[in-house]
Amino acid sequence: MRDKLEELRQMRAKAKLGGGEKRVAEQHAKGKLTARERIDQLLDSGTFQELGRLATHNISDFDMAEKKYPGDGVVTGFGKIDGRRVAVYAQDFTVLGGSFSEVQSHKVCKIMELAQESGIPVIGLLDSGGARIQEGVRSLAAYGELFVRNVMASGVVPQISVQMGPCAGGAVYSPALTDFIIMVRKTGFMFITGPDVIKSVTGEDVDFDTLGGTVAHNVHSGVAHFASDDEGAAFRLVKEILSYLPQNNSEDPPRVTPYDDPGRRDELLDRLIPEDSSEVYDMRQVISSVFDRGSFLEVQAHFAKNALVGLARLDGYPVGVVANQPMYIAGVLDIDSADKISRFVRFCDAFNLPVITLVDCPGYLPGIEQEHGGVIRHGAKIIYAYCEATVPKISVVVRKAMGGAYIAMSSKQMRTDLAYAWPSAEIAVMGPEGAINVLYREELKKAENPSALRKQLLQGYIEKFHNPYSAADMGQIDEVIEPSFTRLRLINALEILRSKVASNPPKKHGLMPV
Ligand code: HXC
């Protein structure tokens, strides 16, 4: 028995070395940690329970018999973050470029199945050249097995992916099926195929960063949700995200001990909205005044900046925040912001996070590019997501709520539970200029003094619609509130809605416009 124990210890020690000292040194030289070092940093000390440490492949083609590494390029298991259980897998780039194999798939799928059945979030640390070329269809099927687990776990347990190396092929498609993607600046990349393959297929010359770096996916494509400066920052971000989330869809999100006075009033809010409704202000100011101090964790902060989405807390309870941002293209809704908002609302609904919506939106963005890009299809996603969501929903019209944007942005008809408005609210089918041109075109043409008539008509329109009172008269707004009382009103509203039970008609699934 002593010999057998020694043999086991040696095998386990070999597994610790990944692809060998030289490759580990190369990994460190690139500013990257190894898979095991990453897991050590991410998890509470001493909590990691590894599974599949000694698993190896059985492929002999392409000299693979000489390239057997215990663990086969991925470290998998369970551990704890801030005392809560997580499933984690970390790909090891020092072993065949972290390429995904049949064995990797068995290991990752095993922990995903256990995690789904036990209601435990899954975190993937990705650093991989995609499907292992030497395994042919085996590695493609291996990815298929992973994708189906990603999809089955979707909406059941939170799934977070951290892109920590040059991730290609399936190493981006699997993350794309998860809830949040964090990219590490300078070392994390995402692409279907790398620059060399692109060069040979299309002849295009492109570097890693331009093709699939943090800017490419956080600013332009919207594929990623966060960018972090280094690996340590990425792990802190994972912990922060998890702190807002339940372990699974049958639990409520965890409340932290309240640290901010629920009755705190920021009187700046009473002066924030400019007199001239074409002037801008920063909606982030409203968010930071209303929600628990410092609790707003913005999601997709660099993509579609005309909308703001993120996680926050009210009196210690986690909530999802959706808002228009007048600082960027007047806060209009367009294709990208529609994708951003609808995805986030659905995420909140899946994990029992109430959705608070702060509205200041002049409408959907007009234009040929938007129309031909499918703004109708994308814009409809917002409506779909709000209507479908059964979590508590509360809206506050801060200023403009015009036309389709009024309806889509959590109006009463979107099954919103409580709708508030500030006295600065402007609720109408369209802005005054547009409305007067449509309604009085002929009169303005014939008028002796068209500019005086225009001024008078505009004034009448503004008096009628640049306030929340006709909407409140009709019950479309439940209460007009003083801005500085918003925090207290929202906390009290959430208290009312905490035991809300709502459902949708039975169906296999709806057909959200995609
Ligand atoms: C097997 C791989 C591999 C792969 C990398 N390696 N990718 N081995 N299968 N997919 C190996 C390399 O041969 C090399 O081994 C080692 O990993 C390190 O790779 P380098 O190329 O030296 O590293 P780097 O220069 O940093 O470039 C990393 C890379 C590049 C950008 C990931 O290796 C690359 O372009 N790989 C192919 C990417 C790709 O096209 N994958 C798509 C697979 S298709 P040695 O021993 O020489 O050091 C796929 C289908 C999924 O995933 C289905 C989706 C729906």
mmCIF file of N, CA and C in Angstrom, residues 269-361:
data_model
loop_
_atom_site.group_PDB
_atom_site.id
_atom_site.type_symbol
_atom_site.label_atom_id
_atom_site.label_comp_id
_atom_site.label_asym_id
_atom_site.label_seq_id
_atom_site.Cartn_x
_atom_site.Cartn_y
_atom_site.Cartn_z
ATOM 1 N N LEU A 269 -30.863 66.244 -6.040
ATOM 2 C CA LEU A 269 -31.779 65.684 -7.046
ATOM 3 C C LEU A 269 -32.910 66.661 -7.367
ATOM 4 N N ASP A 270 -33.304 67.463 -6.389
ATOM 5 C CA ASP A 270 -34.393 68.422 -6.617
ATOM 6 C C ASP A 270 -33.968 69.540 -7.574
ATOM 7 N N ARG A 271 -32.640 69.670 -7.793
ATOM 8 C CA ARG A 271 -32.139 70.731 -8.684
ATOM 9 C C ARG A 271 -31.439 70.170 -9.916
ATOM 10 N N LEU A 272 -31.408 68.854 -10.039
ATOM 11 C CA LEU A 272 -30.557 68.240 -11.074
ATOM 12 C C LEU A 272 -31.063 68.441 -12.503
ATOM 13 N N ILE A 273 -32.366 68.390 -12.691
ATOM 14 C CA ILE A 273 -32.895 68.421 -14.062
ATOM 15 C C ILE A 273 -32.877 69.862 -14.582
ATOM 16 N N PRO A 274 -32.166 70.102 -15.704
ATOM 17 C CA PRO A 274 -32.070 71.471 -16.227
ATOM 18 C C PRO A 274 -33.442 72.016 -16.636
ATOM 19 N N GLU A 275 -33.600 73.361 -16.524
ATOM 20 C CA GLU A 275 -34.853 74.006 -16.939
ATOM 21 C C GLU A 275 -35.129 73.738 -18.414
ATOM 22 N N ASP A 276 -34.065 73.866 -19.211
ATOM 23 C CA ASP A 276 -34.195 73.628 -20.655
ATOM 24 C C ASP A 276 -34.141 72.121 -20.898
ATOM 25 N N SER A 277 -35.225 71.579 -21.441
ATOM 26 C CA SER A 277 -35.275 70.116 -21.525
ATOM 27 C C SER A 277 -34.355 69.553 -22.610
ATOM 28 N N SER A 278 -33.686 70.426 -23.361
ATOM 29 C CA SER A 278 -32.713 69.876 -24.314
ATOM 30 C C SER A 278 -31.311 69.812 -23.691
ATOM 31 N N GLU A 279 -31.177 70.320 -22.473
ATOM 32 C CA GLU A 279 -29.865 70.242 -21.809
ATOM 33 C C GLU A 279 -29.680 68.875 -21.166
ATOM 34 N N VAL A 280 -28.401 68.491 -21.050
ATOM 35 C CA VAL A 280 -28.162 67.148 -20.514
ATOM 36 C C VAL A 280 -27.721 67.203 -19.056
ATOM 37 N N TYR A 281 -27.785 66.072 -18.415
ATOM 38 C CA TYR A 281 -27.257 65.877 -17.052
ATOM 39 C C TYR A 281 -26.828 64.415 -16.994
ATOM 40 N N ASP A 282 -26.165 64.059 -15.924
ATOM 41 C CA ASP A 282 -25.628 62.692 -15.850
ATOM 42 C C ASP A 282 -26.549 61.794 -15.020
ATOM 43 N N MET A 283 -27.155 60.811 -15.687
ATOM 44 C CA MET A 283 -28.069 59.900 -14.971
ATOM 45 C C MET A 283 -27.333 59.112 -13.889
ATOM 46 N N ARG A 284 -26.019 58.983 -14.037
ATOM 47 C CA ARG A 284 -25.252 58.285 -12.982
ATOM 48 C C ARG A 284 -25.390 59.005 -11.639
ATOM 49 N N GLN A 285 -25.566 60.326 -11.727
ATOM 50 C CA GLN A 285 -25.756 61.119 -10.505
ATOM 51 C C GLN A 285 -27.023 60.663 -9.778
ATOM 52 N N VAL A 286 -28.078 60.424 -10.547
ATOM 53 C CA VAL A 286 -29.338 59.959 -9.940
ATOM 54 C C VAL A 286 -29.100 58.589 -9.300
ATOM 55 N N ILE A 287 -28.421 57.733 -10.052
ATOM 56 C CA ILE A 287 -28.201 56.368 -9.546
ATOM 57 C C ILE A 287 -27.390 56.411 -8.258
ATOM 58 N N SER A 288 -26.317 57.204 -8.242
ATOM 59 C CA SER A 288 -25.471 57.175 -7.041
ATOM 60 C C SER A 288 -26.177 57.827 -5.852
ATOM 61 N N SER A 289 -27.115 58.735 -6.101
ATOM 62 C CA SER A 289 -27.843 59.342 -4.979
ATOM 63 C C SER A 289 -28.938 58.430 -4.436
ATOM 64 N N VAL A 290 -29.540 57.656 -5.317
ATOM 65 C CA VAL A 290 -30.730 56.898 -4.914
ATOM 66 C C VAL A 290 -30.377 55.538 -4.284
ATOM 67 N N PHE A 291 -29.434 54.846 -4.880
ATOM 68 C CA PHE A 291 -29.148 53.477 -4.398
ATOM 69 C C PHE A 291 -28.140 53.520 -3.247
ATOM 70 N N ASP A 292 -27.993 52.398 -2.545
ATOM 71 C CA ASP A 292 -27.072 52.367 -1.401
ATOM 72 C C ASP A 292 -25.703 52.868 -1.863
ATOM 73 N N ARG A 293 -25.105 53.680 -1.011
ATOM 74 C CA ARG A 293 -23.866 54.367 -1.380
ATOM 75 C C ARG A 293 -22.826 53.390 -1.948
ATOM 76 N N GLY A 294 -22.330 53.699 -3.140
ATOM 77 C CA GLY A 294 -21.247 52.910 -3.748
ATOM 78 C C GLY A 294 -21.660 51.524 -4.213
ATOM 79 N N SER A 295 -22.975 51.257 -4.289
ATOM 80 C CA SER A 295 -23.372 49.868 -4.584
ATOM 81 C C SER A 295 -23.595 49.599 -6.070
ATOM 82 N N PHE A 296 -23.505 50.617 -6.923
ATOM 83 C CA PHE A 296 -23.835 50.389 -8.336
ATOM 84 C C PHE A 296 -22.661 49.728 -9.055
ATOM 85 N N LEU A 297 -22.905 48.529 -9.539
ATOM 86 C CA LEU A 297 -21.896 47.820 -10.335
ATOM 87 C C LEU A 297 -22.388 47.827 -11.776
ATOM 88 N N GLU A 298 -21.810 48.702 -12.571
ATOM 89 C CA GLU A 298 -22.315 48.874 -13.934
ATOM 90 C C GLU A 298 -21.900 47.701 -14.817
ATOM 91 N N VAL A 299 -22.835 47.241 -15.625
ATOM 92 C CA VAL A 299 -22.597 46.142 -16.558
ATOM 93 C C VAL A 299 -22.532 46.732 -17.969
ATOM 94 N N GLN A 300 -21.618 46.265 -18.774
ATOM 95 C CA GLN A 300 -21.435 46.786 -20.147
ATOM 96 C C GLN A 300 -21.296 48.319 -20.150
ATOM 97 N N ALA A 301 -20.413 48.796 -19.294
ATOM 98 C CA ALA A 301 -20.272 50.249 -19.115
ATOM 99 C C ALA A 301 -19.774 50.960 -20.370
ATOM 100 N N HIS A 302 -19.088 50.233 -21.256
ATOM 101 C CA HIS A 302 -18.478 50.897 -22.417
ATOM 102 C C HIS A 302 -19.249 50.669 -23.711
ATOM 103 N N PHE A 303 -20.325 49.923 -23.638
ATOM 104 C CA PHE A 303 -21.090 49.567 -24.833
ATOM 105 C C PHE A 303 -22.454 50.235 -24.767
ATOM 106 N N ALA A 304 -22.909 50.810 -25.887
ATOM 107 C CA ALA A 304 -24.240 51.438 -25.933
ATOM 108 C C ALA A 304 -24.443 52.337 -24.726
ATOM 109 N N LYS A 305 -23.599 53.371 -24.641
ATOM 110 C CA LYS A 305 -23.587 54.202 -23.432
ATOM 111 C C LYS A 305 -24.848 55.038 -23.260
ATOM 112 N N ASN A 306 -25.710 55.064 -24.253
ATOM 113 C CA ASN A 306 -26.977 55.770 -24.111
ATOM 114 C C ASN A 306 -27.934 55.046 -23.165
ATOM 115 N N ALA A 307 -27.572 53.840 -22.788
ATOM 116 C CA ALA A 307 -28.340 53.136 -21.750
ATOM 117 C C ALA A 307 -27.381 52.720 -20.642
ATOM 118 N N LEU A 308 -27.896 52.719 -19.416
ATOM 119 C CA LEU A 308 -27.100 52.267 -18.276
ATOM 120 C C LEU A 308 -27.798 51.054 -17.673
ATOM 121 N N VAL A 309 -27.052 49.980 -17.441
ATOM 122 C CA VAL A 309 -27.618 48.845 -16.715
ATOM 123 C C VAL A 309 -26.611 48.394 -15.667
ATOM 124 N N GLY A 310 -27.091 47.835 -14.598
ATOM 125 C CA GLY A 310 -26.154 47.340 -13.587
ATOM 126 C C GLY A 310 -26.861 46.838 -12.347
ATOM 127 N N LEU A 311 -26.053 46.282 -11.471
ATOM 128 C CA LEU A 311 -26.549 45.748 -10.206
ATOM 129 C C LEU A 311 -26.328 46.782 -9.116
ATOM 130 N N ALA A 312 -27.253 46.854 -8.183
ATOM 131 C CA ALA A 312 -27.100 47.819 -7.085
ATOM 132 C C ALA A 312 -27.849 47.266 -5.879
ATOM 133 N N ARG A 313 -27.859 48.053 -4.792
ATOM 134 C CA ARG A 313 -28.610 47.620 -3.610
ATOM 135 C C ARG A 313 -29.491 48.758 -3.108
ATOM 136 N N LEU A 314 -30.619 48.367 -2.528
ATOM 137 C CA LEU A 314 -31.494 49.316 -1.851
ATOM 138 C C LEU A 314 -31.762 48.768 -0.468
ATOM 139 N N ASP A 315 -31.310 49.480 0.541
ATOM 140 C CA ASP A 315 -31.419 49.019 1.920
ATOM 141 C C ASP A 315 -30.837 47.610 2.081
ATOM 142 N N GLY A 316 -29.766 47.367 1.360
ATOM 143 C CA GLY A 316 -29.078 46.072 1.458
ATOM 144 C C GLY A 316 -29.588 45.013 0.514
ATOM 145 N N TYR A 317 -30.753 45.208 -0.105
ATOM 146 C CA TYR A 317 -31.315 44.205 -1.026
ATOM 147 C C TYR A 317 -30.799 44.435 -2.456
ATOM 148 N N PRO A 318 -30.276 43.389 -3.115
ATOM 149 C CA PRO A 318 -29.835 43.561 -4.501
ATOM 150 C C PRO A 318 -30.999 43.846 -5.460
ATOM 151 N N VAL A 319 -30.744 44.715 -6.419
ATOM 152 C CA VAL A 319 -31.732 45.021 -7.474
ATOM 153 C C VAL A 319 -30.985 45.191 -8.799
ATOM 154 N N GLY A 320 -31.740 45.113 -9.883
ATOM 155 C CA GLY A 320 -31.181 45.467 -11.189
ATOM 156 C C GLY A 320 -31.621 46.887 -11.523
ATOM 157 N N VAL A 321 -30.712 47.670 -12.103
ATOM 158 C CA VAL A 321 -31.036 49.054 -12.475
ATOM 159 C C VAL A 321 -30.936 49.195 -13.988
ATOM 160 N N VAL A 322 -31.968 49.789 -14.577
ATOM 161 C CA VAL A 322 -31.945 50.108 -16.008
ATOM 162 C C VAL A 322 -32.241 51.596 -16.129
ATOM 163 N N ALA A 323 -31.474 52.305 -16.942
ATOM 164 C CA ALA A 323 -31.727 53.748 -17.082
ATOM 165 C C ALA A 323 -31.301 54.222 -18.462
ATOM 166 N N ASN A 324 -31.903 55.313 -18.886
ATOM 167 C CA ASN A 324 -31.410 55.996 -20.086
ATOM 168 C C ASN A 324 -30.348 56.984 -19.622
ATOM 169 N N GLN A 325 -29.403 57.274 -20.506
ATOM 170 C CA GLN A 325 -28.332 58.202 -20.146
ATOM 171 C C GLN A 325 -28.376 59.399 -21.104
ATOM 172 N N PRO A 326 -28.969 60.532 -20.656
ATOM 173 C CA PRO A 326 -29.112 61.683 -21.564
ATOM 174 C C PRO A 326 -27.771 62.230 -22.060
ATOM 175 N N MET A 327 -26.664 61.881 -21.382
ATOM 176 C CA MET A 327 -25.348 62.376 -21.802
ATOM 177 C C MET A 327 -24.897 61.811 -23.155
ATOM 178 N N TYR A 328 -25.477 60.674 -23.582
ATOM 179 C CA TYR A 328 -25.080 60.072 -24.859
ATOM 180 C C TYR A 328 -26.277 59.993 -25.795
ATOM 181 N N ILE A 329 -26.113 60.584 -26.968
ATOM 182 C CA ILE A 329 -27.188 60.698 -27.965
ATOM 183 C C ILE A 329 -28.580 60.843 -27.305
ATOM 184 N N ALA A 330 -28.599 61.759 -26.333
ATOM 185 C CA ALA A 330 -29.832 62.152 -25.649
ATOM 186 C C ALA A 330 -30.555 60.983 -24.970
ATOM 187 N N GLY A 331 -29.849 59.859 -24.826
ATOM 188 C CA GLY A 331 -30.485 58.712 -24.147
ATOM 189 C C GLY A 331 -31.487 57.972 -25.014
ATOM 190 N N VAL A 332 -31.391 58.127 -26.338
ATOM 191 C CA VAL A 332 -32.358 57.429 -27.212
ATOM 192 C C VAL A 332 -32.164 55.921 -27.130
ATOM 193 N N LEU A 333 -33.175 55.208 -27.560
ATOM 194 C CA LEU A 333 -33.043 53.756 -27.694
ATOM 195 C C LEU A 333 -32.625 53.452 -29.119
ATOM 196 N N ASP A 334 -31.628 52.602 -29.269
ATOM 197 C CA ASP A 334 -31.216 52.160 -30.606
ATOM 198 C C ASP A 334 -30.962 50.659 -30.554
ATOM 199 N N ILE A 335 -30.398 50.128 -31.627
ATOM 200 C CA ILE A 335 -30.231 48.673 -31.723
ATOM 201 C C ILE A 335 -29.408 48.138 -30.547
ATOM 202 N N ASP A 336 -28.250 48.761 -30.310
ATOM 203 C CA ASP A 336 -27.355 48.225 -29.275
ATOM 204 C C ASP A 336 -27.926 48.395 -27.871
ATOM 205 N N SER A 337 -28.525 49.568 -27.608
ATOM 206 C CA SER A 337 -29.053 49.753 -26.244
ATOM 207 C C SER A 337 -30.254 48.830 -26.018
ATOM 208 N N ALA A 338 -30.984 48.523 -27.078
ATOM 209 C CA ALA A 338 -32.116 47.594 -26.924
ATOM 210 C C ALA A 338 -31.602 46.207 -26.542
ATOM 211 N N ASP A 339 -30.524 45.787 -27.204
ATOM 212 C CA ASP A 339 -29.938 44.481 -26.854
ATOM 213 C C ASP A 339 -29.445 44.491 -25.411
ATOM 214 N N LYS A 340 -28.790 45.586 -25.053
ATOM 215 C CA LYS A 340 -28.205 45.681 -23.712
ATOM 216 C C LYS A 340 -29.294 45.626 -22.629
ATOM 217 N N ILE A 341 -30.344 46.421 -22.836
ATOM 218 C CA ILE A 341 -31.402 46.497 -21.819
ATOM 219 C C ILE A 341 -32.170 45.180 -21.733
ATOM 220 N N SER A 342 -32.539 44.634 -22.888
ATOM 221 C CA SER A 342 -33.402 43.446 -22.841
ATOM 222 C C SER A 342 -32.661 42.262 -22.238
ATOM 223 N N ARG A 343 -31.418 42.112 -22.581
ATOM 224 C CA ARG A 343 -30.639 41.006 -22.020
ATOM 225 C C ARG A 343 -30.553 41.139 -20.494
ATOM 226 N N PHE A 344 -30.325 42.364 -20.051
ATOM 227 C CA PHE A 344 -30.155 42.568 -18.611
ATOM 228 C C PHE A 344 -31.471 42.338 -17.855
ATOM 229 N N VAL A 345 -32.561 42.819 -18.419
ATOM 230 C CA VAL A 345 -33.862 42.615 -17.753
ATOM 231 C C VAL A 345 -34.157 41.116 -17.624
ATOM 232 N N ARG A 346 -33.843 40.362 -18.678
ATOM 233 C CA ARG A 346 -34.087 38.919 -18.629
ATOM 234 C C ARG A 346 -33.190 38.241 -17.595
ATOM 235 N N PHE A 347 -31.954 38.736 -17.499
ATOM 236 C CA PHE A 347 -31.054 38.182 -16.477
ATOM 237 C C PHE A 347 -31.656 38.409 -15.090
ATOM 238 N N CYS A 348 -32.094 39.645 -14.827
ATOM 239 C CA CYS A 348 -32.668 39.972 -13.516
ATOM 240 C C CYS A 348 -33.878 39.084 -13.239
ATOM 241 N N ASP A 349 -34.711 38.920 -14.254
ATOM 242 C CA ASP A 349 -35.923 38.122 -14.067
ATOM 243 C C ASP A 349 -35.572 36.669 -13.740
ATOM 244 N N ALA A 350 -34.540 36.158 -14.410
ATOM 245 C CA ALA A 350 -34.157 34.761 -14.176
ATOM 246 C C ALA A 350 -33.686 34.557 -12.744
ATOM 247 N N PHE A 351 -33.023 35.565 -12.173
ATOM 248 C CA PHE A 351 -32.416 35.371 -10.848
ATOM 249 C C PHE A 351 -33.057 36.239 -9.754
ATOM 250 N N ASN A 352 -34.341 36.526 -9.953
ATOM 251 C CA ASN A 352 -35.160 37.113 -8.880
ATOM 252 C C ASN A 352 -34.670 38.472 -8.389
ATOM 253 N N LEU A 353 -34.090 39.229 -9.294
ATOM 254 C CA LEU A 353 -33.669 40.591 -8.946
ATOM 255 C C LEU A 353 -34.742 41.572 -9.407
ATOM 256 N N PRO A 354 -35.353 42.338 -8.477
ATOM 257 C CA PRO A 354 -36.316 43.360 -8.905
ATOM 258 C C PRO A 354 -35.653 44.329 -9.877
ATOM 259 N N VAL A 355 -36.441 44.853 -10.814
ATOM 260 C CA VAL A 355 -35.887 45.776 -11.815
ATOM 261 C C VAL A 355 -36.410 47.187 -11.553
ATOM 262 N N ILE A 356 -35.484 48.111 -11.347
ATOM 263 C CA ILE A 356 -35.845 49.519 -11.163
ATOM 264 C C ILE A 356 -35.434 50.257 -12.434
ATOM 265 N N THR A 357 -36.370 50.966 -13.063
ATOM 266 C CA THR A 357 -36.072 51.643 -14.332
ATOM 267 C C THR A 357 -36.199 53.151 -14.165
ATOM 268 N N LEU A 358 -35.139 53.858 -14.533
ATOM 269 C CA LEU A 358 -35.145 55.327 -14.479
ATOM 270 C C LEU A 358 -35.236 55.832 -15.917
ATOM 271 N N VAL A 359 -36.306 56.562 -16.214
ATOM 272 C CA VAL A 359 -36.614 56.871 -17.611
ATOM 273 C C VAL A 359 -36.326 58.332 -17.954
ATOM 274 N N ASP A 360 -35.518 58.529 -18.985
ATOM 275 C CA ASP A 360 -35.402 59.850 -19.628
ATOM 276 C C ASP A 360 -35.027 59.585 -21.072
ATOM 277 N N CYS A 361 -36.034 59.387 -21.889
ATOM 278 C CA CYS A 361 -35.767 58.899 -23.245
ATOM 279 C C CYS A 361 -36.687 59.590 -24.260
#
